[in-house]
Amino acid sequence: MPSCRAWYFDGHTAQSQPVILVWAPGADALKIVDPAGGDIAIWALSDVRQQKNFVQDGATLRRSDPQDLARLRVHGANWDALAPACPNRTKSDVPARKKRQVALWAATALASVAAMIFFIVPALAVTLAGLISPAREAGIGRMVEGQIEYILNGTSGGQWVCRNPEGQAAFDKMLAALAPKDTQGYTLSVQVVNIDEINAFALPGGQLTFFGGLLDRAQTQAQVAGVLAHEIGHVLERHPMEGVLRSAGSAGIISLLFGDATGGTVVAIVAQQFLNAGHSRSAEWESDRFALDAMDREGVDPSGLAGFFDLILEEYGGAAASDGWGASHPPTQDRAQAAQAAFDPNRTYTDILTPTEWQALKAICK
Amino acid sequence: MAASDAMAEGPASSGASDAPAPQSMTVAFAGRRLALFWMLIWTAVVTVATFGLYRFWARTRVRRYIWSAGTADGDPLEYNGSGLEKFMGFSIAVVILAVYLAVAQILVTFAGFSLLGEFDPASRDTPVVNEPGVFDVLIWGSTLLLLLPAITFAQYRAARYTAARTRWRGIRFAMDPAAGAYTWRASFLWLCSIFTLGLFYPFQVMLLTRFRVNRLSFGTARFRQAGPGYMLFRPYLPLLLGTVGVIALLSSLILLPGMSIQPGPLSDVDDFPIFAALAIGFALTVGILLLPLFGFAHARAHSFRRLMNARQIEGRPFAHCTARVWRVFGYYVTGVVLCCVVLFAFLAVVFGLAEISTFEDVAAQFFELLGVEEAAGPAPRWVFVAAALLYLLLLLTVTSTWSAFVELPTLAYLARSTTILHAAQIATISQRPEDQIADADGFADALDFGGGF
Ligand SMILES: [Zn+2]
């Protein structure tokens, strides 16, 4: 019968004991024998497991039961002789119960992240946004604007603003016409920045920002007026402030999942998030309704808003949902239909700006 | 081998060795640098390919390797954590941290906003506190305050998990459950270190090491860390001085009036050969790193020696350690040179492939990639993906080089320089029941400070 020398650790004390291992070909038993005589233990050969990623020569052996801490240390050539007799030496034993437990926890983790991002963080943002005064909001908006200018244009201090006086005067006139009498403490202002993309966003506190590309590509005044009224709606409903707070909350979760909870510039993440995340579906509907009311009051063609969705789809095609205004404002069919439905064929619609003013506004960044 | 001392008093004393029973055990470390290097690279590549999911199994493999390399009296340590339980621990940690971090971040941002001055849009003036830099510091500081308890809590949980998964001769190590007490203590001590600009750090290390060691046991035997609170001040002194030196050097370089970049010399820079610049950068990096590097080596070797010599098990001195600073410093210098070689060779290869030979070329290639010079629109996505992968590859290579060629030999040296005393008594220590730690080191993993092994 083959045999070899080894050291045995009984799993009860830190004592090391020299032993002789004896096994018979064909029999499933590994006898652990005291050199002075007498059996110490018998292990089933099929039950023997080998410690993985082991540096030393030979092997440390255990039994499959993880609670059994008895160990055998077998050196080089001895292990070479014994190894072929242990058929399951590299098998890993994970109980099915453990696997189910892991799957359950992984699902819980996903669910809790989703619940935080989609329900708890937005709800908290709405509550907290209501506690910030419009003047304070304006300060916050100013800061976020600085970050956005840096991210999108690489400049600071408002260098990206187009400052053509005639164009600006025209836009101010359009804003004054569409803004309600009661602005709830907000001071609304509008600016155009020199970026050739179809985009516009409202910052906390009432700063509305349009990209030059939007004015350049717009076909009618009513389209610009529609977007402007829509953005005013966002401000008065406090959506931008909610957006910033929501971004701060999800920035915490995102940095957790990507394993960078401490690094990075928080405000930069918040600004980036703010740009990408946009508003919720219900926020868009609220703003659309506000825009259609304002346009109706001023006699502006409401199909302008619908026309603007077509413009985005034309410009960006299938990519509308991933670029520019389309990303934060998905141009859905039902929103366009709602805008189109507000169109009254028996009514004569007017423009807010004179043709000269409209041309000045279109060329504000030229 | 392991048998000699045990046989001297055990029943099986008729065994092979007739050497006199030694009262001490030698400690050794058998890990091979190249083997570890390839293991680190390979597991990191799989981790990237699986979007980070494999990292739990990767860390388990590396730990099993490192643990089994360390022996006392010829018997290796055993690590029996599993990737699956680490993955589960991470999931548990995410459930709790997602709530904590999201709510904390929102509240901190809200509190930061409440501190901002109000803003009158008509004036177009920004109050000073609204400057993004000021606000960043504000937010960053309060985020740190919120994270500190989470991080220290995670540190203790991770240490406890690691101890519970370590065995020697089949006997379990363990740490008492004391994460709560550790959290507030460690957070407070961290703040002390931060506000004294690091001067308090040696005391912090000593106090926290004592806290952890006093709660550590091997089987039924308890460890104790003796030594006064100021014991590590001497070991850390060169590091404190070195840090001050580097800060002084850097600030004098920046503040020196003649050194500021002027438009004249800048235009000459364009024609400067890039490979000469790489060589100069290499020399500067190595030079600037030498000073604090000695400080790190001194702190590492010297505090290890002092802590080991003042450690007790069951009321008896545990070990005798003779670790010298210069050996560790040697490994650190070799490591920095090696990492710099990897880094600069990598850059040289990239520049060579991109046919860049001067700074002007760098700018041209860069702008061409970004699509600025032509009206071709922004660069295709694959350029950014390729750049990110290249960066990741470089990062992995450098960190793996450091782990395998600096950490491993340092560990091996510190182990070799240590002798465990009272071997016969240690052999009589008996088993303890198993600790269940469901969250494993998931909190540490989620908060990403699981650097090292
Ligand atoms: Zn909108």
Short mmCIF file of N, CA, C and O in Angstrom, two decimals, chain B residues 198-258:
data_model
loop_
_atom_site.label_atom_id
_atom_site.label_comp_id
_atom_site.label_asym_id
_atom_site.label_seq_id
_atom_site.Cartn_x
_atom_site.Cartn_y
_atom_site.Cartn_z
N GLY B 198 -1.12 66.80 9.89
CA GLY B 198 -0.38 65.55 9.89
C GLY B 198 0.52 65.34 11.09
O GLY B 198 1.04 64.25 11.30
N LEU B 199 0.70 66.38 11.90
CA LEU B 199 1.61 66.26 13.04
C LEU B 199 1.13 65.20 14.03
O LEU B 199 1.91 64.51 14.68
N PHE B 200 -0.19 65.05 14.13
CA PHE B 200 -0.77 64.12 15.08
C PHE B 200 -0.80 62.70 14.54
O PHE B 200 -1.05 61.75 15.28
N TYR B 201 -0.54 62.54 13.23
CA TYR B 201 -0.74 61.25 12.57
C TYR B 201 -0.05 60.07 13.27
O TYR B 201 -0.65 59.02 13.44
N PRO B 202 1.25 60.21 13.69
CA PRO B 202 1.90 59.09 14.38
C PRO B 202 1.14 58.63 15.62
O PRO B 202 1.07 57.42 15.90
N PHE B 203 0.55 59.57 16.35
CA PHE B 203 -0.21 59.21 17.54
C PHE B 203 -1.49 58.48 17.13
O PHE B 203 -1.90 57.50 17.75
N GLN B 204 -2.10 58.98 16.05
CA GLN B 204 -3.31 58.33 15.55
C GLN B 204 -3.02 56.87 15.19
O GLN B 204 -3.77 55.97 15.59
N VAL B 205 -1.93 56.64 14.46
CA VAL B 205 -1.60 55.27 14.05
C VAL B 205 -1.43 54.39 15.28
O VAL B 205 -1.95 53.28 15.35
N MET B 206 -0.70 54.90 16.29
CA MET B 206 -0.45 54.11 17.49
C MET B 206 -1.75 53.79 18.22
O MET B 206 -2.01 52.64 18.58
N LEU B 207 -2.59 54.81 18.41
CA LEU B 207 -3.83 54.60 19.18
C LEU B 207 -4.76 53.63 18.47
O LEU B 207 -5.37 52.76 19.09
N LEU B 208 -4.86 53.76 17.13
CA LEU B 208 -5.77 52.88 16.40
C LEU B 208 -5.21 51.47 16.29
O LEU B 208 -5.96 50.49 16.34
N THR B 209 -3.88 51.36 16.13
CA THR B 209 -3.27 50.02 16.09
C THR B 209 -3.51 49.32 17.42
O THR B 209 -3.88 48.14 17.47
N ARG B 210 -3.34 50.05 18.51
CA ARG B 210 -3.56 49.47 19.83
C ARG B 210 -5.01 49.01 19.97
O ARG B 210 -5.28 47.90 20.43
N PHE B 211 -5.94 49.85 19.49
CA PHE B 211 -7.36 49.50 19.57
C PHE B 211 -7.62 48.17 18.84
O PHE B 211 -8.31 47.30 19.35
N ARG B 212 -7.05 48.06 17.63
CA ARG B 212 -7.31 46.86 16.82
C ARG B 212 -6.62 45.63 17.40
O ARG B 212 -7.21 44.57 17.52
N VAL B 213 -5.32 45.78 17.76
CA VAL B 213 -4.56 44.62 18.23
C VAL B 213 -5.14 44.09 19.54
O VAL B 213 -5.22 42.89 19.76
N ASN B 214 -5.59 45.01 20.42
CA ASN B 214 -6.16 44.57 21.70
C ASN B 214 -7.45 43.79 21.51
O ASN B 214 -7.94 43.18 22.45
N ARG B 215 -8.04 43.85 20.32
CA ARG B 215 -9.27 43.10 20.05
C ARG B 215 -9.02 41.90 19.15
O ARG B 215 -9.95 41.26 18.69
N LEU B 216 -7.75 41.62 18.88
CA LEU B 216 -7.39 40.52 17.99
C LEU B 216 -7.05 39.28 18.80
O LEU B 216 -6.41 39.37 19.84
N SER B 217 -7.52 38.13 18.34
CA SER B 217 -7.10 36.90 19.02
C SER B 217 -6.76 35.82 18.00
O SER B 217 -7.24 35.84 16.86
N PHE B 218 -5.91 34.91 18.44
CA PHE B 218 -5.59 33.71 17.66
C PHE B 218 -6.12 32.54 18.47
O PHE B 218 -5.64 32.28 19.58
N GLY B 219 -7.14 31.86 17.93
CA GLY B 219 -7.78 30.84 18.74
C GLY B 219 -8.30 31.46 20.02
O GLY B 219 -8.96 32.51 19.99
N THR B 220 -7.98 30.83 21.14
CA THR B 220 -8.44 31.37 22.42
C THR B 220 -7.46 32.38 23.01
O THR B 220 -7.72 32.95 24.06
N ALA B 221 -6.32 32.59 22.35
CA ALA B 221 -5.28 33.48 22.90
C ALA B 221 -5.49 34.91 22.42
O ALA B 221 -5.74 35.15 21.24
N ARG B 222 -5.37 35.88 23.35
CA ARG B 222 -5.59 37.27 22.98
C ARG B 222 -4.27 37.99 22.79
O ARG B 222 -3.30 37.77 23.51
N PHE B 223 -4.24 38.89 21.78
CA PHE B 223 -3.08 39.75 21.57
C PHE B 223 -3.25 41.02 22.39
O PHE B 223 -4.37 41.41 22.75
N ARG B 224 -2.12 41.68 22.67
CA ARG B 224 -2.17 42.98 23.32
C ARG B 224 -1.05 43.83 22.75
O ARG B 224 0.06 43.34 22.52
N GLN B 225 -1.35 45.11 22.46
CA GLN B 225 -0.31 46.00 21.96
C GLN B 225 0.13 46.90 23.10
O GLN B 225 -0.62 47.78 23.53
N ALA B 226 1.35 46.66 23.63
CA ALA B 226 1.90 47.53 24.66
C ALA B 226 2.64 48.69 23.99
O ALA B 226 2.77 48.73 22.77
N GLY B 227 3.14 49.62 24.78
CA GLY B 227 3.88 50.76 24.23
C GLY B 227 3.10 52.04 24.41
O GLY B 227 1.88 52.05 24.32
N PRO B 228 3.81 53.16 24.69
CA PRO B 228 3.16 54.44 24.93
C PRO B 228 2.59 55.05 23.64
O PRO B 228 2.98 54.65 22.55
N GLY B 229 1.68 56.01 23.78
CA GLY B 229 1.02 56.64 22.63
C GLY B 229 1.98 57.36 21.70
O GLY B 229 1.73 57.48 20.51
N TYR B 230 3.11 57.83 22.24
CA TYR B 230 4.06 58.59 21.41
C TYR B 230 5.09 57.67 20.75
O TYR B 230 6.04 58.13 20.14
N MET B 231 4.91 56.34 20.89
CA MET B 231 5.95 55.40 20.45
C MET B 231 6.31 55.55 18.96
O MET B 231 7.45 55.32 18.56
N LEU B 232 5.33 55.95 18.11
CA LEU B 232 5.60 55.98 16.67
C LEU B 232 6.03 57.37 16.19
O LEU B 232 6.15 57.59 14.99
N PHE B 233 6.22 58.31 17.12
CA PHE B 233 6.59 59.66 16.68
C PHE B 233 7.96 59.64 16.00
O PHE B 233 8.12 60.19 14.91
N ARG B 234 8.95 59.00 16.63
CA ARG B 234 10.29 58.91 16.03
C ARG B 234 10.23 58.26 14.65
O ARG B 234 10.78 58.81 13.69
N PRO B 235 9.58 57.08 14.50
CA PRO B 235 9.52 56.46 13.17
C PRO B 235 8.95 57.40 12.11
O PRO B 235 9.39 57.36 10.96
N TYR B 236 7.98 58.24 12.47
CA TYR B 236 7.32 59.08 11.47
C TYR B 236 8.02 60.42 11.26
O TYR B 236 7.64 61.18 10.38
N LEU B 237 9.04 60.73 12.09
CA LEU B 237 9.65 62.06 12.04
C LEU B 237 10.22 62.41 10.65
O LEU B 237 9.92 63.48 10.11
N PRO B 238 11.02 61.50 10.03
CA PRO B 238 11.56 61.85 8.70
C PRO B 238 10.46 62.09 7.67
O PRO B 238 10.59 62.97 6.82
N LEU B 239 9.35 61.33 7.76
CA LEU B 239 8.25 61.53 6.81
C LEU B 239 7.64 62.91 6.99
O LEU B 239 7.40 63.63 6.02
N LEU B 240 7.43 63.33 8.25
CA LEU B 240 6.86 64.65 8.53
C LEU B 240 7.80 65.73 7.98
O LEU B 240 7.36 66.64 7.28
N LEU B 241 9.10 65.57 8.26
CA LEU B 241 10.08 66.56 7.77
C LEU B 241 10.13 66.56 6.24
O LEU B 241 10.18 67.61 5.61
N GLY B 242 10.14 65.34 5.65
CA GLY B 242 10.21 65.22 4.19
C GLY B 242 9.02 65.88 3.52
O GLY B 242 9.16 66.56 2.50
N THR B 243 7.84 65.69 4.09
CA THR B 243 6.63 66.29 3.52
C THR B 243 6.74 67.81 3.56
O THR B 243 6.44 68.49 2.57
N VAL B 244 7.19 68.33 4.71
CA VAL B 244 7.38 69.78 4.83
C VAL B 244 8.36 70.25 3.76
O VAL B 244 8.14 71.26 3.08
N GLY B 245 9.48 69.48 3.58
CA GLY B 245 10.50 69.84 2.59
C GLY B 245 9.93 69.91 1.19
O GLY B 245 10.18 70.88 0.46
N VAL B 246 9.15 68.91 0.79
CA VAL B 246 8.61 68.89 -0.57
C VAL B 246 7.64 70.03 -0.78
O VAL B 246 7.65 70.71 -1.82
N ILE B 247 6.79 70.30 0.24
CA ILE B 247 5.83 71.40 0.12
C ILE B 247 6.60 72.71 -0.05
O ILE B 247 6.27 73.54 -0.92
N ALA B 248 7.68 72.88 0.74
CA ALA B 248 8.48 74.11 0.64
C ALA B 248 9.10 74.21 -0.75
O ALA B 248 9.08 75.27 -1.39
N LEU B 249 9.65 73.10 -1.26
CA LEU B 249 10.31 73.08 -2.57
C LEU B 249 9.32 73.45 -3.68
O LEU B 249 9.58 74.33 -4.51
N LEU B 250 8.15 72.80 -3.66
CA LEU B 250 7.16 73.05 -4.70
C LEU B 250 6.65 74.49 -4.65
O LEU B 250 6.53 75.16 -5.68
N SER B 251 6.39 74.98 -3.42
CA SER B 251 5.83 76.33 -3.34
C SER B 251 6.89 77.36 -3.75
O SER B 251 6.55 78.38 -4.34
N SER B 252 8.17 77.09 -3.46
CA SER B 252 9.19 78.05 -3.88
C SER B 252 9.32 78.04 -5.40
O SER B 252 9.53 79.06 -6.04
N LEU B 253 9.16 76.85 -6.02
CA LEU B 253 9.20 76.77 -7.49
C LEU B 253 8.08 77.59 -8.10
O LEU B 253 8.26 78.28 -9.10
N ILE B 254 6.89 77.51 -7.47
CA ILE B 254 5.73 78.21 -8.03
C ILE B 254 5.83 79.71 -7.76
O ILE B 254 5.51 80.53 -8.62
N LEU B 255 6.27 80.03 -6.52
CA LEU B 255 6.24 81.44 -6.12
C LEU B 255 7.45 82.23 -6.61
O LEU B 255 7.41 83.44 -6.67
N LEU B 256 8.55 81.51 -6.95
CA LEU B 256 9.75 82.21 -7.41
C LEU B 256 9.41 83.08 -8.62
O LEU B 256 8.89 82.58 -9.60
N PRO B 257 9.69 84.38 -8.58
CA PRO B 257 9.23 85.27 -9.64
C PRO B 257 9.78 84.88 -11.02
O PRO B 257 9.05 84.90 -12.00
N GLY B 258 11.05 84.51 -11.12
CA GLY B 258 11.66 84.23 -12.42
C GLY B 258 11.15 82.95 -13.05
O GLY B 258 11.33 82.72 -14.24
#
